[in-house]
């Protein structure tokens, strides 16, 4: 099932490209260069503990700004990177960059912030993934207990004993595993039971539905209950309004991310606005 889903995505992608092979090649060359020349960037969005209101960590989000092509959002170029075979190198780069930065911030400010990194299902299913992560941890000296890896529901469609073993191995290194975009994919509840994840990230679409009426609240409440029944913690994504926050708090959601608190910020802005609490604007 996983292969055909991806195959369809791929076809869709090619169709969106208008069969434009030139553009395809240009993008591939540019992305390859950006990676090699270290011109990709990570922005960091704070994650807030709903009980204390304090920041407990951040999610690293990839930014690609090409001088010629302009800004391209990750929803656009990550699927492309997955198709053209650059995604594993990007994943290693992101891991190294994010853990290095988190380690610096924790050392400088005497904090214990967690850093969450998005990893493609293709990458995590590649042989040697755990060894690579172990090496990056040793190299960047980050406390593995502060590293979080986010995988999407898509990964669960590639349900194999190998993937479960990989997740177990990562967890035994001290890493936290989050299931991203929960509720948007095709994975059944049965997969959720089998996958040894620690955190469930409720997709922004469900958070948005909170203010739209009763069923929105019912869905959120059910998702949080389900997570807690499975002994998982919950992060709600895309929180923009106070009302959403109140509902999430009332139903026992542990953590939130969203524009209500902060957009993803560059290293400089995160340092100034979040860690130094200086308003630079
Ligand atoms: P995601 O991991 O689910 O990340 C959440 C997305 O929601 C981010 O978009 C973030 O900027 C956005 N967001 C956060 N709070 C709010 C809010 O309150 N309102 C709204 N409207 N949006 C909010 P972004 O940065 O464009 O990333 C999109 C997706 O691209 C990510 O979804 C993730 O799936 C993927 N991605 C980003 N960086 C990486 C990466 O380094 N590696 C991989 N494999 N995928 C990445
Ligand atoms: Mg994510
Ligand atoms: Mg998400
Ligand atoms: Mg997403």
mmCIF file of C-alpha atoms and ligand atoms in Angstrom:
data_model
loop_
_atom_site.group_PDB
_atom_site.id
_atom_site.type_symbol
_atom_site.label_atom_id
_atom_site.label_comp_id
_atom_site.label_asym_id
_atom_site.label_seq_id
_atom_site.Cartn_x
_atom_site.Cartn_y
_atom_site.Cartn_z
ATOM 1 C CA UNK A 1 0.000 0.000 0.000
ATOM 2 C CA UNK A 2 2.808 2.361 0.918
ATOM 3 C CA UNK A 3 4.533 2.018 -2.414
ATOM 4 C CA UNK A 4 1.447 2.670 -4.477
ATOM 5 C CA UNK A 5 0.555 5.705 -2.349
ATOM 6 C CA UNK A 6 4.004 7.095 -2.928
ATOM 7 C CA UNK A 7 3.865 6.179 -6.566
ATOM 8 C CA UNK A 8 0.671 8.188 -6.903
ATOM 9 C CA UNK A 9 2.200 11.135 -5.061
ATOM 10 C CA UNK A 10 5.122 10.951 -7.395
ATOM 11 C CA UNK A 11 2.887 10.988 -10.473
ATOM 12 C CA UNK A 12 0.952 13.899 -9.046
ATOM 13 C CA UNK A 13 4.202 15.655 -8.446
ATOM 14 C CA UNK A 14 5.431 15.087 -11.960
ATOM 15 C CA UNK A 15 2.078 16.271 -13.280
ATOM 16 C CA UNK A 16 2.352 19.468 -11.235
ATOM 17 C CA UNK A 17 5.727 20.012 -12.776
ATOM 18 C CA UNK A 18 3.963 20.111 -16.164
ATOM 19 C CA UNK A 19 6.373 17.473 -17.378
ATOM 20 C CA UNK A 20 8.944 20.239 -17.202
ATOM 21 C CA UNK A 21 12.176 18.279 -17.050
ATOM 22 C CA UNK A 22 14.275 21.429 -17.183
ATOM 23 C CA UNK A 23 12.726 22.776 -14.006
ATOM 24 C CA UNK A 24 13.073 19.376 -12.391
ATOM 25 C CA UNK A 25 16.791 19.300 -13.178
ATOM 26 C CA UNK A 26 17.300 22.901 -12.096
ATOM 27 C CA UNK A 27 15.660 22.253 -8.727
ATOM 28 C CA UNK A 28 17.734 19.155 -8.166
ATOM 29 C CA UNK A 29 20.963 20.968 -8.999
ATOM 30 C CA UNK A 30 20.042 23.953 -6.824
ATOM 31 C CA UNK A 31 19.029 21.849 -3.842
ATOM 32 C CA UNK A 32 22.182 19.797 -4.143
ATOM 33 C CA UNK A 33 24.257 22.991 -4.185
ATOM 34 C CA UNK A 34 22.388 24.523 -1.255
ATOM 35 C CA UNK A 35 23.138 21.434 0.775
ATOM 36 C CA UNK A 36 26.779 21.349 -0.270
ATOM 37 C CA UNK A 37 27.321 25.086 0.256
ATOM 38 C CA UNK A 38 25.535 25.033 3.597
ATOM 39 C CA UNK A 39 23.000 27.677 2.510
ATOM 40 C CA UNK A 40 19.955 25.811 3.784
ATOM 41 C CA UNK A 41 18.745 27.193 7.097
ATOM 42 C CA UNK A 42 16.856 25.969 10.119
ATOM 43 C CA UNK A 43 14.241 27.995 11.923
ATOM 44 C CA UNK A 44 13.082 27.040 15.389
ATOM 45 C CA UNK A 45 9.557 27.146 16.794
ATOM 46 C CA UNK A 46 9.198 27.091 20.593
ATOM 47 C CA UNK A 47 7.232 24.310 22.240
ATOM 48 C CA UNK A 48 5.388 25.372 25.394
ATOM 49 C CA UNK A 49 4.404 23.356 28.452
ATOM 50 C CA UNK A 50 0.709 24.150 28.941
ATOM 51 C CA UNK A 51 0.845 23.661 32.710
ATOM 52 C CA UNK A 52 3.729 26.010 33.422
ATOM 53 C CA UNK A 53 3.564 28.228 30.345
ATOM 54 C CA UNK A 54 7.303 27.913 29.940
ATOM 55 C CA UNK A 55 9.272 26.849 26.906
ATOM 56 C CA UNK A 56 10.473 23.252 26.994
ATOM 57 C CA UNK A 57 12.004 22.974 23.567
ATOM 58 C CA UNK A 58 11.760 23.766 19.882
ATOM 59 C CA UNK A 59 11.054 22.158 16.538
ATOM 60 C CA UNK A 60 13.629 22.632 13.801
ATOM 61 C CA UNK A 61 12.036 23.567 10.469
ATOM 62 C CA UNK A 62 13.961 23.676 7.230
ATOM 63 C CA UNK A 63 14.139 26.864 5.158
ATOM 64 C CA UNK A 64 15.376 27.122 1.595
ATOM 65 C CA UNK A 65 15.816 30.549 0.090
ATOM 66 C CA UNK A 66 17.331 30.528 -3.362
ATOM 67 C CA UNK A 67 18.650 33.847 -4.752
ATOM 68 C CA UNK A 68 17.067 33.064 -8.128
ATOM 69 C CA UNK A 69 14.025 30.927 -7.342
ATOM 70 C CA UNK A 70 13.062 32.693 -4.109
ATOM 71 C CA UNK A 71 11.657 31.079 -0.994
ATOM 72 C CA UNK A 72 10.417 27.550 -1.385
ATOM 73 C CA UNK A 73 8.419 26.017 1.457
ATOM 74 C CA UNK A 74 9.421 22.580 2.756
ATOM 75 C CA UNK A 75 6.010 21.159 1.802
ATOM 76 C CA UNK A 76 7.134 21.830 -1.756
ATOM 77 C CA UNK A 77 10.766 20.715 -1.792
ATOM 78 C CA UNK A 78 10.801 17.893 0.792
ATOM 79 C CA UNK A 79 8.630 15.603 -1.401
ATOM 80 C CA UNK A 80 10.917 16.559 -4.272
ATOM 81 C CA UNK A 81 14.018 15.719 -2.217
ATOM 82 C CA UNK A 82 12.435 12.366 -1.399
ATOM 83 C CA UNK A 83 11.948 11.609 -5.073
ATOM 84 C CA UNK A 84 15.361 12.715 -6.308
ATOM 85 C CA UNK A 85 17.287 10.939 -3.563
ATOM 86 C CA UNK A 86 18.584 13.953 -1.629
ATOM 87 C CA UNK A 87 16.399 13.442 1.428
ATOM 88 C CA UNK A 88 18.842 11.290 3.402
ATOM 89 C CA UNK A 89 21.668 13.808 3.047
ATOM 90 C CA UNK A 90 19.268 16.587 4.011
ATOM 91 C CA UNK A 91 18.161 14.593 7.060
ATOM 92 C CA UNK A 92 21.743 14.130 8.240
ATOM 93 C CA UNK A 93 22.440 17.842 7.704
ATOM 94 C CA UNK A 94 19.329 18.840 9.670
ATOM 95 C CA UNK A 95 20.138 16.471 12.521
ATOM 96 C CA UNK A 96 23.696 17.722 12.797
ATOM 97 C CA UNK A 97 22.712 21.389 12.567
ATOM 98 C CA UNK A 98 19.797 21.177 15.011
ATOM 99 C CA UNK A 99 21.646 19.180 17.665
ATOM 100 C CA UNK A 100 24.674 21.469 17.427
ATOM 101 C CA UNK A 101 22.463 24.532 17.897
ATOM 102 C CA UNK A 102 20.461 23.018 20.758
ATOM 103 C CA UNK A 103 23.665 22.048 22.531
ATOM 104 C CA UNK A 104 25.016 25.595 22.193
ATOM 105 C CA UNK A 105 21.787 27.127 23.539
ATOM 106 C CA UNK A 106 21.620 24.691 26.449
ATOM 107 C CA UNK A 107 25.263 25.315 27.347
ATOM 108 C CA UNK A 108 25.050 29.088 26.984
ATOM 109 C CA UNK A 109 21.836 29.561 28.938
ATOM 110 C CA UNK A 110 22.102 26.615 31.325
ATOM 111 C CA UNK A 111 18.909 25.105 29.922
ATOM 112 C CA UNK A 112 17.655 21.653 29.095
ATOM 113 C CA UNK A 113 15.674 22.437 25.950
ATOM 114 C CA UNK A 114 14.514 19.611 23.724
ATOM 115 C CA UNK A 115 15.018 19.826 19.995
ATOM 116 C CA UNK A 116 12.652 18.074 17.596
ATOM 117 C CA UNK A 117 13.802 17.155 14.106
ATOM 118 C CA UNK A 118 11.538 16.034 11.253
ATOM 119 C CA UNK A 119 12.782 12.879 9.586
ATOM 120 C CA UNK A 120 11.427 11.467 6.327
ATOM 121 C CA UNK A 121 9.960 7.949 6.441
ATOM 122 C CA UNK A 122 12.337 7.096 3.608
ATOM 123 C CA UNK A 123 15.355 8.132 5.657
ATOM 124 C CA UNK A 124 14.371 6.371 8.866
ATOM 125 C CA UNK A 125 13.773 3.171 6.882
ATOM 126 C CA UNK A 126 17.274 3.313 5.418
ATOM 127 C CA UNK A 127 19.763 0.813 6.829
ATOM 128 C CA UNK A 128 22.307 2.355 9.189
ATOM 129 C CA UNK A 129 19.996 5.156 10.339
ATOM 130 C CA UNK A 130 20.472 4.429 14.051
ATOM 131 C CA UNK A 131 24.271 4.242 13.711
ATOM 132 C CA UNK A 132 24.261 7.591 11.915
ATOM 133 C CA UNK A 133 22.191 9.175 14.709
ATOM 134 C CA UNK A 134 24.537 7.695 17.305
ATOM 135 C CA UNK A 135 27.518 9.235 15.495
ATOM 136 C CA UNK A 136 25.867 12.647 15.234
ATOM 137 C CA UNK A 137 25.093 12.576 18.959
ATOM 138 C CA UNK A 138 28.696 11.697 19.787
ATOM 139 C CA UNK A 139 29.973 14.383 17.443
ATOM 140 C CA UNK A 140 27.692 17.227 18.588
ATOM 141 C CA UNK A 141 27.743 16.128 22.248
ATOM 142 C CA UNK A 142 24.041 16.736 22.692
ATOM 143 C CA UNK A 143 22.316 14.936 25.553
ATOM 144 C CA UNK A 144 20.298 12.250 23.683
ATOM 145 C CA UNK A 145 17.474 12.783 26.178
ATOM 146 C CA UNK A 146 16.943 16.210 24.650
ATOM 147 C CA UNK A 147 16.653 14.906 21.067
ATOM 148 C CA UNK A 148 13.261 14.199 19.589
ATOM 149 C CA UNK A 149 12.593 12.659 16.190
ATOM 150 C CA UNK A 150 9.300 13.412 14.451
ATOM 151 C CA UNK A 151 7.975 10.930 11.935
ATOM 152 C CA UNK A 152 4.677 11.178 10.076
ATOM 153 C CA UNK A 153 1.831 8.712 9.921
ATOM 154 C CA UNK A 154 3.121 7.924 6.463
ATOM 155 C CA UNK A 155 5.984 6.050 8.124
ATOM 156 C CA UNK A 156 3.550 3.680 9.734
ATOM 157 C CA UNK A 157 2.253 2.592 6.358
ATOM 158 C CA UNK A 158 5.684 1.157 5.798
ATOM 159 C CA UNK A 159 4.942 -0.945 8.824
ATOM 160 C CA UNK A 160 7.676 -3.507 9.217
ATOM 161 C CA UNK A 161 9.400 -5.237 12.075
ATOM 162 C CA UNK A 162 12.570 -3.432 10.971
ATOM 163 C CA UNK A 163 10.999 -0.024 11.469
ATOM 164 C CA UNK A 164 9.702 -0.968 14.896
ATOM 165 C CA UNK A 165 13.182 -2.199 15.781
ATOM 166 C CA UNK A 166 14.676 1.083 14.544
ATOM 167 C CA UNK A 167 12.304 3.056 16.766
ATOM 168 C CA UNK A 168 13.125 0.818 19.742
ATOM 169 C CA UNK A 169 16.852 1.297 19.096
ATOM 170 C CA UNK A 170 16.464 5.080 18.918
ATOM 171 C CA UNK A 171 14.479 5.045 22.146
ATOM 172 C CA UNK A 172 17.126 2.996 23.872
ATOM 173 C CA UNK A 173 19.617 5.743 22.994
ATOM 174 C CA UNK A 174 17.374 8.069 25.015
ATOM 175 C CA UNK A 175 15.692 9.724 22.033
ATOM 176 C CA UNK A 176 11.995 10.636 22.103
ATOM 177 C CA UNK A 177 9.835 9.637 19.135
ATOM 178 C CA UNK A 178 6.862 11.755 18.072
ATOM 179 C CA UNK A 179 4.149 10.915 15.603
ATOM 180 C CA UNK A 180 3.639 14.069 13.515
ATOM 181 C CA UNK A 181 0.451 15.269 11.776
ATOM 182 C CA UNK A 182 -1.657 12.761 13.675
ATOM 183 C CA UNK A 183 -5.097 12.312 12.199
ATOM 184 C CA UNK A 184 -4.298 13.426 8.661
ATOM 185 C CA UNK A 185 -2.855 10.242 7.222
ATOM 186 C CA UNK A 186 -4.210 6.854 6.378
ATOM 187 C CA UNK A 187 -2.796 4.932 9.287
ATOM 188 C CA UNK A 188 -5.301 3.004 11.362
ATOM 189 C CA UNK A 189 -5.519 2.961 15.124
ATOM 190 C CA UNK A 190 -4.127 -0.530 14.930
ATOM 191 C CA UNK A 191 -0.808 0.856 13.694
ATOM 192 C CA UNK A 192 -0.763 3.337 16.540
ATOM 193 C CA UNK A 193 -1.014 0.516 19.043
ATOM 194 C CA UNK A 194 1.919 -1.308 17.459
ATOM 195 C CA UNK A 195 4.222 1.673 17.044
ATOM 196 C CA UNK A 196 6.237 2.426 20.171
ATOM 197 C CA UNK A 197 6.072 6.236 19.901
ATOM 198 C CA UNK A 198 6.177 8.564 22.941
ATOM 199 C CA UNK A 199 4.343 11.644 21.724
ATOM 200 C CA UNK A 200 1.401 12.293 19.492
ATOM 201 C CA UNK A 201 1.316 15.590 17.602
ATOM 202 C CA UNK A 202 -2.214 16.610 16.752
ATOM 203 C CA UNK A 203 -2.329 18.244 13.345
ATOM 204 C CA UNK A 204 -3.195 21.930 12.987
ATOM 205 C CA UNK A 205 -6.352 21.060 11.026
ATOM 206 C CA UNK A 206 -7.942 19.633 14.196
ATOM 207 C CA UNK A 207 -6.838 22.569 16.320
ATOM 208 C CA UNK A 208 -8.457 24.947 13.816
ATOM 209 C CA UNK A 209 -11.727 23.022 14.113
ATOM 210 C CA UNK A 210 -11.977 23.782 17.827
ATOM 211 C CA UNK A 211 -13.612 27.155 17.286
ATOM 212 C CA UNK A 212 -15.804 25.991 14.423
ATOM 213 C CA UNK A 213 -18.301 24.116 16.586
ATOM 214 C CA UNK A 214 -19.006 21.225 18.869
ATOM 215 C CA UNK A 215 -17.583 18.371 16.822
ATOM 216 C CA UNK A 216 -14.197 20.099 16.706
ATOM 217 C CA UNK A 217 -13.945 19.959 20.468
ATOM 218 C CA UNK A 218 -15.219 16.385 20.509
ATOM 219 C CA UNK A 219 -12.477 15.323 18.082
ATOM 220 C CA UNK A 220 -9.722 17.022 20.061
ATOM 221 C CA UNK A 221 -10.985 15.579 23.302
ATOM 222 C CA UNK A 222 -11.162 12.078 21.793
ATOM 223 C CA UNK A 223 -7.667 12.325 20.345
ATOM 224 C CA UNK A 224 -6.182 13.450 23.649
ATOM 225 C CA UNK A 225 -8.020 10.670 25.516
ATOM 226 C CA UNK A 226 -6.788 8.107 23.037
ATOM 227 C CA UNK A 227 -3.209 9.323 23.388
ATOM 228 C CA UNK A 228 -3.406 9.232 27.166
ATOM 229 C CA UNK A 229 -4.985 5.759 27.131
ATOM 230 C CA UNK A 230 -1.913 4.638 25.166
ATOM 231 C CA UNK A 231 0.311 6.491 27.663
ATOM 232 C CA UNK A 232 1.451 9.004 25.082
ATOM 233 C CA UNK A 233 1.916 12.713 25.649
ATOM 234 C CA UNK A 234 0.233 15.205 23.362
ATOM 235 C CA UNK A 235 1.547 18.198 21.445
ATOM 236 C CA UNK A 236 -1.024 20.367 19.661
ATOM 237 C CA UNK A 237 0.274 22.067 16.513
ATOM 238 C CA UNK A 238 -0.762 25.375 15.020
ATOM 239 C CA UNK A 239 -2.333 26.995 18.069
ATOM 240 C CA UNK A 240 -3.261 30.532 17.060
ATOM 241 C CA UNK A 241 -6.037 31.588 19.439
ATOM 242 C CA UNK A 242 -6.637 31.812 23.149
ATOM 243 C CA UNK A 243 -9.877 29.867 22.818
ATOM 244 C CA UNK A 244 -8.024 26.923 21.270
ATOM 245 C CA UNK A 245 -5.532 27.070 24.082
ATOM 246 C CA UNK A 246 -8.248 26.967 26.735
ATOM 247 C CA UNK A 247 -9.907 23.913 25.197
ATOM 248 C CA UNK A 248 -6.579 22.108 24.883
ATOM 249 C CA UNK A 249 -5.715 22.898 28.491
ATOM 250 C CA UNK A 250 -9.112 21.776 29.722
ATOM 251 C CA UNK A 251 -8.669 18.411 28.006
ATOM 252 C CA UNK A 252 -5.211 17.811 29.411
ATOM 253 C CA UNK A 253 -3.012 18.453 26.379
ATOM 254 C CA UNK A 254 0.588 18.663 27.635
ATOM 255 C CA UNK A 255 2.356 20.829 25.051
ATOM 256 C CA UNK A 256 1.517 23.380 22.367
ATOM 257 C CA UNK A 257 3.187 25.040 19.408
ATOM 258 C CA UNK A 258 1.778 27.787 17.261
ATOM 259 C CA UNK A 259 1.716 31.396 16.155
ATOM 260 C CA UNK A 260 -0.160 32.295 19.357
ATOM 261 C CA UNK A 261 3.201 31.955 21.093
ATOM 262 C CA UNK A 262 5.662 32.297 18.263
ATOM 263 C CA UNK A 263 6.316 31.616 14.616
ATOM 264 C CA UNK A 264 9.404 29.575 13.759
ATOM 265 C CA UNK A 265 12.370 31.932 14.243
ATOM 266 C CA UNK A 266 15.878 32.199 12.840
ATOM 267 C CA UNK A 267 18.744 31.410 15.232
ATOM 268 C CA UNK A 268 19.326 35.113 15.881
ATOM 269 C CA UNK A 269 15.668 35.909 16.506
ATOM 270 C CA UNK A 270 15.174 32.832 18.694
ATOM 271 C CA UNK A 271 18.187 33.870 20.750
ATOM 272 C CA UNK A 272 17.070 37.481 21.121
ATOM 273 C CA UNK A 273 13.313 37.140 21.422
ATOM 274 C CA UNK A 274 13.001 33.862 23.296
ATOM 275 C CA UNK A 275 16.217 33.231 25.211
ATOM 276 C CA UNK A 276 17.346 36.804 25.894
ATOM 277 C CA UNK A 277 13.729 38.014 25.932
ATOM 278 C CA UNK A 278 14.789 41.137 24.106
ATOM 279 C CA UNK A 279 12.274 42.515 21.627
ATOM 280 C CA UNK A 280 14.219 43.342 18.516
ATOM 281 C CA UNK A 281 11.249 44.643 16.526
HETATM 282 P P1 LIG B 1 5.276 19.913 10.412
HETATM 283 O O1 LIG B 1 6.451 19.147 10.893
HETATM 284 O O2 LIG B 1 3.937 19.423 10.782
HETATM 285 O O3 LIG B 1 5.518 21.402 10.897
HETATM 286 C C1 LIG B 1 4.494 22.300 11.262
HETATM 287 C C2 LIG B 1 4.255 23.347 10.210
HETATM 288 O O4 LIG B 1 3.223 24.245 10.649
HETATM 289 C C3 LIG B 1 5.455 24.254 9.912
HETATM 290 O O5 LIG B 1 5.380 24.630 8.544
HETATM 291 C C4 LIG B 1 5.185 25.463 10.801
HETATM 292 O O6 LIG B 1 5.846 26.637 10.363
HETATM 293 C C5 LIG B 1 3.694 25.580 10.661
HETATM 294 N N1 LIG B 1 3.058 26.236 11.812
HETATM 295 C C6 LIG B 1 3.414 26.204 13.110
HETATM 296 N N2 LIG B 1 2.564 26.895 13.880
HETATM 297 C C7 LIG B 1 1.615 27.394 13.053
HETATM 298 C C8 LIG B 1 0.437 28.207 13.267
HETATM 299 O O7 LIG B 1 0.087 28.601 14.372
HETATM 300 N N3 LIG B 1 -0.307 28.521 12.148
HETATM 301 C C9 LIG B 1 0.052 28.098 10.907
HETATM 302 N N4 LIG B 1 -0.723 28.455 9.885
HETATM 303 N N5 LIG B 1 1.147 27.317 10.674
HETATM 304 C C10 LIG B 1 1.915 26.975 11.737
HETATM 305 P P2 LIG B 1 6.671 24.562 7.600
HETATM 306 O O8 LIG B 1 7.858 25.049 8.354
HETATM 307 O O9 LIG B 1 6.318 25.222 6.314
HETATM 308 O O10 LIG B 1 6.879 23.010 7.366
HETATM 309 C C11 LIG B 1 5.936 22.248 6.680
HETATM 310 C C12 LIG B 1 6.270 20.763 6.747
HETATM 311 O O11 LIG B 1 7.474 20.491 6.031
HETATM 312 C C13 LIG B 1 6.518 20.247 8.147
HETATM 313 O O12 LIG B 1 5.289 20.006 8.810
HETATM 314 C C14 LIG B 1 7.300 18.997 7.860
HETATM 315 O O13 LIG B 1 6.434 17.943 7.499
HETATM 316 C C15 LIG B 1 8.107 19.400 6.644
HETATM 317 N N6 LIG B 1 9.465 19.776 7.087
HETATM 318 C C16 LIG B 1 9.912 20.966 7.576
HETATM 319 N N7 LIG B 1 11.217 20.904 7.880
HETATM 320 C C17 LIG B 1 11.613 19.627 7.601
HETATM 321 C C18 LIG B 1 12.858 18.924 7.717
HETATM 322 O O14 LIG B 1 13.901 19.431 8.182
HETATM 323 N N8 LIG B 1 12.875 17.613 7.295
HETATM 324 C C19 LIG B 1 11.750 17.003 6.814
HETATM 325 N N9 LIG B 1 11.845 15.707 6.423
HETATM 326 N N10 LIG B 1 10.565 17.618 6.715
HETATM 327 C C20 LIG B 1 10.492 18.925 7.105
HETATM 328 MG MG1 LIG B 2 6.977 18.311 12.608
HETATM 329 MG MG1 LIG B 3 2.883 18.448 11.933
HETATM 330 MG MG1 LIG B 4 3.037 18.876 8.418
#
